[in-house]
Structure formats: C-alpha cells, structure tokens
Amino acid sequence: RIEAARCPDVVVAQIDPRKLKKKQTVNISISGCQPAPEGYSPTLKWQQQQVANFSAVRQSLNKHRNHWRSLHLDSNVTMPKPEDEEGWKKFCLGERVYSEIDALSDNENLGIDYMKVGFPPLLSIVSRMNQATVTSVLEYLISWFGEKKFTPELGRWLYALLACLEKPLLPEAHSLIRQLARRCSEVRVLEESKNEEQISALNLIICLVSRYFDQRDLADEPS
C-alpha cells in the first residue's frame, strides 16, 4: 500500500516513433465469399438438408467413436505424427494427387495402392485423431488447397475433418474454416468447365462452414 501510494495518478508512456515505423500493421482481408456462378447457387432447402445430414453424421461419429477407435488398423496403415505436414498431405491425398501425377503406369491396374491414391478418412482412422491433430491436418490440407485444385480426395477429408471438429470452435479452427470457405468460393468462380459435381462439393463445404458452424456472413444467398 505504501508503494502504491507513492505511484503517480497519471503515467505517460515514452514512445519512440522510430520503433513504430519499423512495425507496420499487416492488412488482412476479412471479406466474405464470392457468389456462386450464375445458375449454380444452392437453394435454401438444399443447404438446410445438408446441414441436417451433417449433424446426423457428427452425432453418429460421437456416439460410436470409442468403438471405432478400439478397432485395429490394417498393417499398411501408419498414421503420420501430428507435426508431420508433408506426411499427412501424402497420407490423405496420395502420392498421385500430392505430386500432381495424372497418368497411370502400366503396372498399376491391379489392386489399390493407398500410398499412391491416399487413405480414405475411415472412421477407424479419424476416431483416433484428437482435436489438436484434427486442427493441424485441416490446416495442412487448407494450405495445400490454397495453391492447388480441388479433388475428390481432398473433399472427402475436408468433410470428415469438419465432422470431427468440436464446438465451440477454438480460435485457430474458426480462422481455418473461414479461410477454407473463401478458398472454395474462389475455386468455384474459376471453375471453367462448370463441373456440376465439383461445384456441388464446393457449395457443400461453404454451406457447412457458414450454416452449421455459424459463419453466416459467408453463406450463399438462396437461389
């Protein structure tokens, strides 16, 4: 109390303006999603149905998580360590997508080589992932998607990881899914061939981020 009584009522900070010039503020875009191409905007009914389906998937996953986690993984399934970014990209997407190899070699017509085509997001796999790992892998795949094209392998994993993401969202997860929705809207606009299946997949991810995870400013306006 004696020390506090000796402190002045008002204190003025001595600021060196030269230091402020070296630490400029970085501008970050907080704009919403780009609208869907004309004729491809999803209806409100479709969006509501996707949210209902997604909610049912999440409830089932939570209910049976311990069961799926208790199952033994196949001998060829080796999950990367949480911090192994490149390992997870190859694990989820496969060498072919990760390395952007389009052609099949002559000796690849028998059986499935998951190292080449990627492991699907099996319940026995995703049930073993804690929230930190789910968020890390989501970050890895969104980072990859930031410069690459959308593929079915990527779409399946993004859907599965979103299904594993617990609410309320942690700040880093909140930022990630908003980044994901924006990227989906960018790719959707640039889709030259207007592949309906691909645009529908992109619409789905935007719908889940905006309407299930309550990022309403990113939602598509009903057509």
Tab-separated table of C-alpha atoms in Angstrom:
chain	number	residue	atom	x	y	z
A	1	ARG	CA	0.000	0.000	0.000
A	2	ILE	CA	2.862	2.367	0.777
A	3	GLU	CA	4.453	1.647	-2.654
A	4	ALA	CA	1.102	2.122	-4.386
A	5	ALA	CA	0.577	5.447	-2.618
A	6	ARG	CA	3.919	6.680	-3.965
A	7	CYS	CA	2.908	5.948	-7.601
A	8	PRO	CA	1.656	8.945	-9.597
A	9	ASP	CA	-2.047	9.011	-10.544
A	10	VAL	CA	-1.258	9.508	-14.243
A	11	VAL	CA	1.632	7.919	-16.124
A	12	VAL	CA	2.682	8.965	-19.640
A	13	ALA	CA	4.457	6.365	-21.756
A	14	GLN	CA	7.611	7.444	-23.532
A	15	ILE	CA	7.120	6.222	-27.135
A	16	ASP	CA	9.912	6.194	-29.687
A	17	PRO	CA	8.256	6.942	-33.081
A	18	ARG	CA	11.233	5.383	-34.892
A	19	LYS	CA	10.291	1.964	-33.491
A	20	LEU	CA	6.686	2.337	-34.644
A	21	LYS	CA	7.791	2.898	-38.217
A	22	LYS	CA	9.533	-0.483	-38.202
A	23	LYS	CA	6.405	-2.336	-37.035
A	24	GLN	CA	3.799	-1.635	-39.671
A	25	THR	CA	0.334	-3.175	-39.384
A	26	VAL	CA	-0.379	-6.048	-41.798
A	27	ASN	CA	-3.677	-5.721	-43.654
A	28	ILE	CA	-5.767	-8.891	-43.633
A	29	SER	CA	-8.768	-9.367	-45.878
A	30	ILE	CA	-11.987	-10.123	-43.971
A	31	SER	CA	-14.292	-10.106	-46.982
A	32	GLY	CA	-16.951	-12.751	-47.421
A	33	CYS	CA	-17.245	-15.483	-50.001
A	34	GLN	CA	-17.557	-14.749	-53.692
A	35	PRO	CA	-21.044	-15.532	-55.016
A	36	ALA	CA	-21.621	-18.752	-56.910
A	37	PRO	CA	-21.576	-18.680	-60.736
A	38	GLU	CA	-24.942	-17.802	-62.241
A	39	GLY	CA	-27.264	-20.799	-62.105
A	40	TYR	CA	-25.176	-22.695	-59.528
A	41	SER	CA	-26.208	-21.008	-56.282
A	42	PRO	CA	-27.692	-23.621	-53.917
A	43	THR	CA	-31.274	-23.297	-52.703
A	44	LEU	CA	-32.037	-22.685	-49.040
A	45	LYS	CA	-33.828	-26.054	-48.853
A	46	TRP	CA	-30.718	-27.843	-50.185
A	47	GLN	CA	-28.495	-26.061	-47.680
A	48	GLN	CA	-30.789	-26.916	-44.776
A	49	GLN	CA	-30.843	-30.583	-45.837
A	50	GLN	CA	-27.027	-30.715	-45.997
A	51	VAL	CA	-26.780	-29.229	-42.501
A	52	ALA	CA	-29.255	-31.824	-41.194
A	53	ASN	CA	-27.312	-34.680	-42.833
A	54	PHE	CA	-24.030	-33.349	-41.486
A	55	SER	CA	-25.437	-33.018	-37.987
A	56	ALA	CA	-26.582	-36.667	-38.115
A	57	VAL	CA	-23.100	-37.771	-39.221
A	58	ARG	CA	-21.492	-35.891	-36.328
A	59	GLN	CA	-23.886	-37.390	-33.792
A	60	SER	CA	-23.231	-40.910	-35.087
A	61	LEU	CA	-19.479	-40.333	-35.039
A	62	ASN	CA	-19.544	-39.118	-31.440
A	63	LYS	CA	-21.783	-41.988	-30.359
A	64	HIS	CA	-19.595	-44.711	-31.841
A	65	ARG	CA	-16.178	-43.055	-31.529
A	66	ASN	CA	-14.907	-45.401	-28.825
A	67	HIS	CA	-15.991	-48.443	-30.833
A	68	TRP	CA	-14.182	-47.340	-33.995
A	69	ARG	CA	-11.117	-46.286	-32.020
A	70	SER	CA	-10.858	-49.757	-30.490
A	71	LEU	CA	-10.596	-51.475	-33.879
A	72	HIS	CA	-7.159	-52.487	-35.115
A	73	LEU	CA	-5.847	-50.641	-38.133
A	74	ASP	CA	-4.682	-52.637	-41.128
A	75	SER	CA	-0.990	-53.370	-41.189
A	76	ASN	CA	-0.478	-50.981	-44.137
A	77	VAL	CA	-1.967	-48.001	-42.270
A	78	THR	CA	0.654	-45.919	-40.481
A	79	MET	CA	-0.711	-42.579	-39.340
A	80	PRO	CA	1.866	-39.748	-39.502
A	81	LYS	CA	2.860	-37.819	-36.408
A	82	PRO	CA	0.731	-34.703	-35.795
A	83	GLU	CA	3.556	-32.333	-36.732
A	84	ASP	CA	4.438	-34.160	-39.994
A	85	GLU	CA	2.782	-31.825	-42.518
A	86	GLU	CA	4.148	-33.467	-45.668
A	87	GLY	CA	3.378	-36.905	-44.274
A	88	TRP	CA	-0.270	-36.018	-43.694
A	89	LYS	CA	-0.679	-34.465	-47.135
A	90	LYS	CA	0.599	-37.650	-48.759
A	91	PHE	CA	-1.418	-39.847	-46.379
A	92	CYS	CA	-4.710	-38.075	-47.178
A	93	LEU	CA	-4.247	-37.166	-50.819
A	94	GLY	CA	-1.911	-39.894	-52.044
A	95	GLU	CA	1.329	-39.546	-53.962
A	96	ARG	CA	-0.538	-39.090	-57.246
A	97	VAL	CA	-2.571	-36.049	-56.212
A	98	TYR	CA	0.147	-34.643	-53.953
A	99	SER	CA	2.733	-34.835	-56.746
A	100	GLU	CA	0.141	-33.948	-59.423
A	101	ILE	CA	0.723	-37.102	-61.473
A	102	ASP	CA	-2.198	-37.623	-63.867
A	103	ALA	CA	-1.216	-40.719	-65.838
A	104	LEU	CA	-1.383	-44.305	-64.588
A	105	SER	CA	1.577	-46.559	-65.222
A	106	ASP	CA	1.081	-49.938	-66.912
A	107	ASN	CA	1.671	-51.942	-63.727
A	108	GLU	CA	-0.925	-50.083	-61.624
A	109	ASN	CA	-4.061	-51.833	-62.852
A	110	LEU	CA	-4.176	-54.493	-60.116
A	111	GLY	CA	-5.300	-53.750	-56.565
A	112	ILE	CA	-5.259	-50.432	-54.713
A	113	ASP	CA	-2.035	-48.853	-53.560
A	114	TYR	CA	-3.169	-46.441	-50.846
A	115	MET	CA	0.247	-44.811	-50.748
A	116	LYS	CA	-0.420	-43.653	-54.305
A	117	VAL	CA	-4.144	-42.864	-54.101
A	118	GLY	CA	-4.317	-41.815	-50.448
A	119	PHE	CA	-6.072	-43.350	-47.485
A	120	PRO	CA	-9.789	-42.564	-47.225
A	121	PRO	CA	-10.952	-40.917	-43.969
A	122	LEU	CA	-12.060	-44.199	-42.425
A	123	LEU	CA	-13.841	-43.989	-39.074
A	124	SER	CA	-11.135	-46.188	-37.577
A	125	ILE	CA	-8.615	-43.509	-38.592
A	126	VAL	CA	-10.383	-40.226	-37.777
A	127	SER	CA	-11.641	-41.593	-34.434
A	128	ARG	CA	-8.031	-41.824	-33.316
A	129	MET	CA	-7.358	-38.149	-34.012
A	130	ASN	CA	-7.632	-35.742	-31.071
A	131	GLN	CA	-8.723	-32.127	-31.590
A	132	ALA	CA	-5.165	-30.835	-31.914
A	133	THR	CA	-4.446	-33.348	-34.689
A	134	VAL	CA	-7.766	-32.652	-36.446
A	135	THR	CA	-6.987	-28.930	-36.455
A	136	SER	CA	-3.396	-29.491	-37.645
A	137	VAL	CA	-4.382	-31.778	-40.519
A	138	LEU	CA	-7.149	-29.373	-41.515
A	139	GLU	CA	-4.557	-26.598	-41.599
A	140	TYR	CA	-2.192	-28.724	-43.734
A	141	LEU	CA	-4.871	-29.548	-46.296
A	142	ILE	CA	-6.217	-25.994	-46.473
A	143	SER	CA	-2.658	-24.762	-47.011
A	144	TRP	CA	-2.243	-27.246	-49.856
A	145	PHE	CA	-5.628	-26.276	-51.314
A	146	GLY	CA	-4.609	-22.628	-51.271
A	147	GLU	CA	-2.425	-23.199	-54.332
A	148	LYS	CA	-3.830	-26.406	-55.824
A	149	LYS	CA	-7.023	-27.612	-57.464
A	150	PHE	CA	-9.935	-29.247	-55.687
A	151	THR	CA	-10.018	-33.046	-55.855
A	152	PRO	CA	-12.429	-35.746	-54.586
A	153	GLU	CA	-9.708	-36.986	-52.198
A	154	LEU	CA	-9.391	-33.531	-50.685
A	155	GLY	CA	-13.163	-33.102	-50.464
A	156	ARG	CA	-13.657	-36.365	-48.572
A	157	TRP	CA	-11.025	-35.471	-45.994
A	158	LEU	CA	-12.264	-31.910	-45.526
A	159	TYR	CA	-15.784	-33.201	-44.870
A	160	ALA	CA	-14.502	-35.822	-42.412
A	161	LEU	CA	-12.319	-33.344	-40.527
A	162	LEU	CA	-15.164	-30.844	-40.264
A	163	ALA	CA	-17.318	-33.669	-38.883
A	164	CYS	CA	-14.674	-34.263	-36.190
A	165	LEU	CA	-14.300	-30.602	-35.275
A	166	GLU	CA	-15.777	-29.923	-31.848
A	167	LYS	CA	-17.938	-26.920	-30.996
A	168	PRO	CA	-17.435	-24.310	-29.671
A	169	LEU	CA	-14.615	-23.737	-32.099
A	170	LEU	CA	-11.166	-22.810	-30.915
A	171	PRO	CA	-9.908	-19.501	-32.402
A	172	GLU	CA	-7.467	-21.229	-34.763
A	173	ALA	CA	-10.166	-23.585	-36.049
A	174	HIS	CA	-12.546	-20.650	-36.510
A	175	SER	CA	-9.996	-18.855	-38.674
A	176	LEU	CA	-9.193	-22.004	-40.672
A	177	ILE	CA	-12.733	-22.863	-41.686
A	178	ARG	CA	-13.404	-19.282	-42.783
A	179	GLN	CA	-10.260	-19.433	-44.896
A	180	LEU	CA	-11.490	-22.726	-46.337
A	181	ALA	CA	-14.901	-21.335	-47.290
A	182	ARG	CA	-13.342	-18.342	-49.027
A	183	ARG	CA	-10.973	-20.563	-50.978
A	184	CYS	CA	-13.881	-22.786	-52.062
A	185	SER	CA	-15.731	-19.726	-53.352
A	186	GLU	CA	-12.658	-18.616	-55.316
A	187	VAL	CA	-12.203	-22.026	-56.934
A	188	ARG	CA	-15.922	-22.214	-57.698
A	189	VAL	CA	-15.802	-18.965	-59.675
A	190	LEU	CA	-12.684	-20.086	-61.577
A	191	GLU	CA	-14.208	-23.474	-62.492
A	192	GLU	CA	-14.124	-23.079	-66.276
A	193	SER	CA	-15.785	-26.366	-67.218
A	194	LYS	CA	-18.594	-25.753	-64.687
A	195	ASN	CA	-18.412	-29.332	-63.475
A	196	GLU	CA	-21.677	-29.681	-61.547
A	197	GLU	CA	-20.347	-32.389	-59.239
A	198	GLN	CA	-17.338	-30.302	-58.265
A	199	ILE	CA	-19.327	-27.095	-57.798
A	200	SER	CA	-21.805	-29.034	-55.660
A	201	ALA	CA	-18.934	-30.268	-53.456
A	202	LEU	CA	-17.613	-26.723	-53.070
A	203	ASN	CA	-21.141	-25.475	-52.297
A	204	LEU	CA	-21.405	-28.156	-49.617
A	205	ILE	CA	-18.259	-27.070	-47.785
A	206	ILE	CA	-19.277	-23.406	-47.910
A	207	CYS	CA	-22.725	-24.393	-46.639
A	208	LEU	CA	-21.350	-26.354	-43.667
A	209	VAL	CA	-18.900	-23.634	-42.670
A	210	SER	CA	-21.459	-20.857	-42.936
A	211	ARG	CA	-24.643	-22.505	-41.700
A	212	TYR	CA	-23.562	-25.323	-39.366
A	213	PHE	CA	-20.577	-23.521	-37.830
A	214	ASP	CA	-22.492	-20.217	-37.726
A	215	GLN	CA	-20.360	-18.142	-40.084
A	216	ARG	CA	-23.486	-16.646	-41.650
A	217	ASP	CA	-21.703	-13.767	-43.382
A	218	LEU	CA	-20.066	-16.388	-45.663
A	219	ALA	CA	-23.324	-18.121	-46.620
A	220	ASP	CA	-24.616	-18.357	-50.178
A	221	GLU	CA	-27.757	-16.384	-50.775
A	222	PRO	CA	-30.551	-18.812	-51.742
A	223	SER	CA	-31.183	-19.035	-55.456
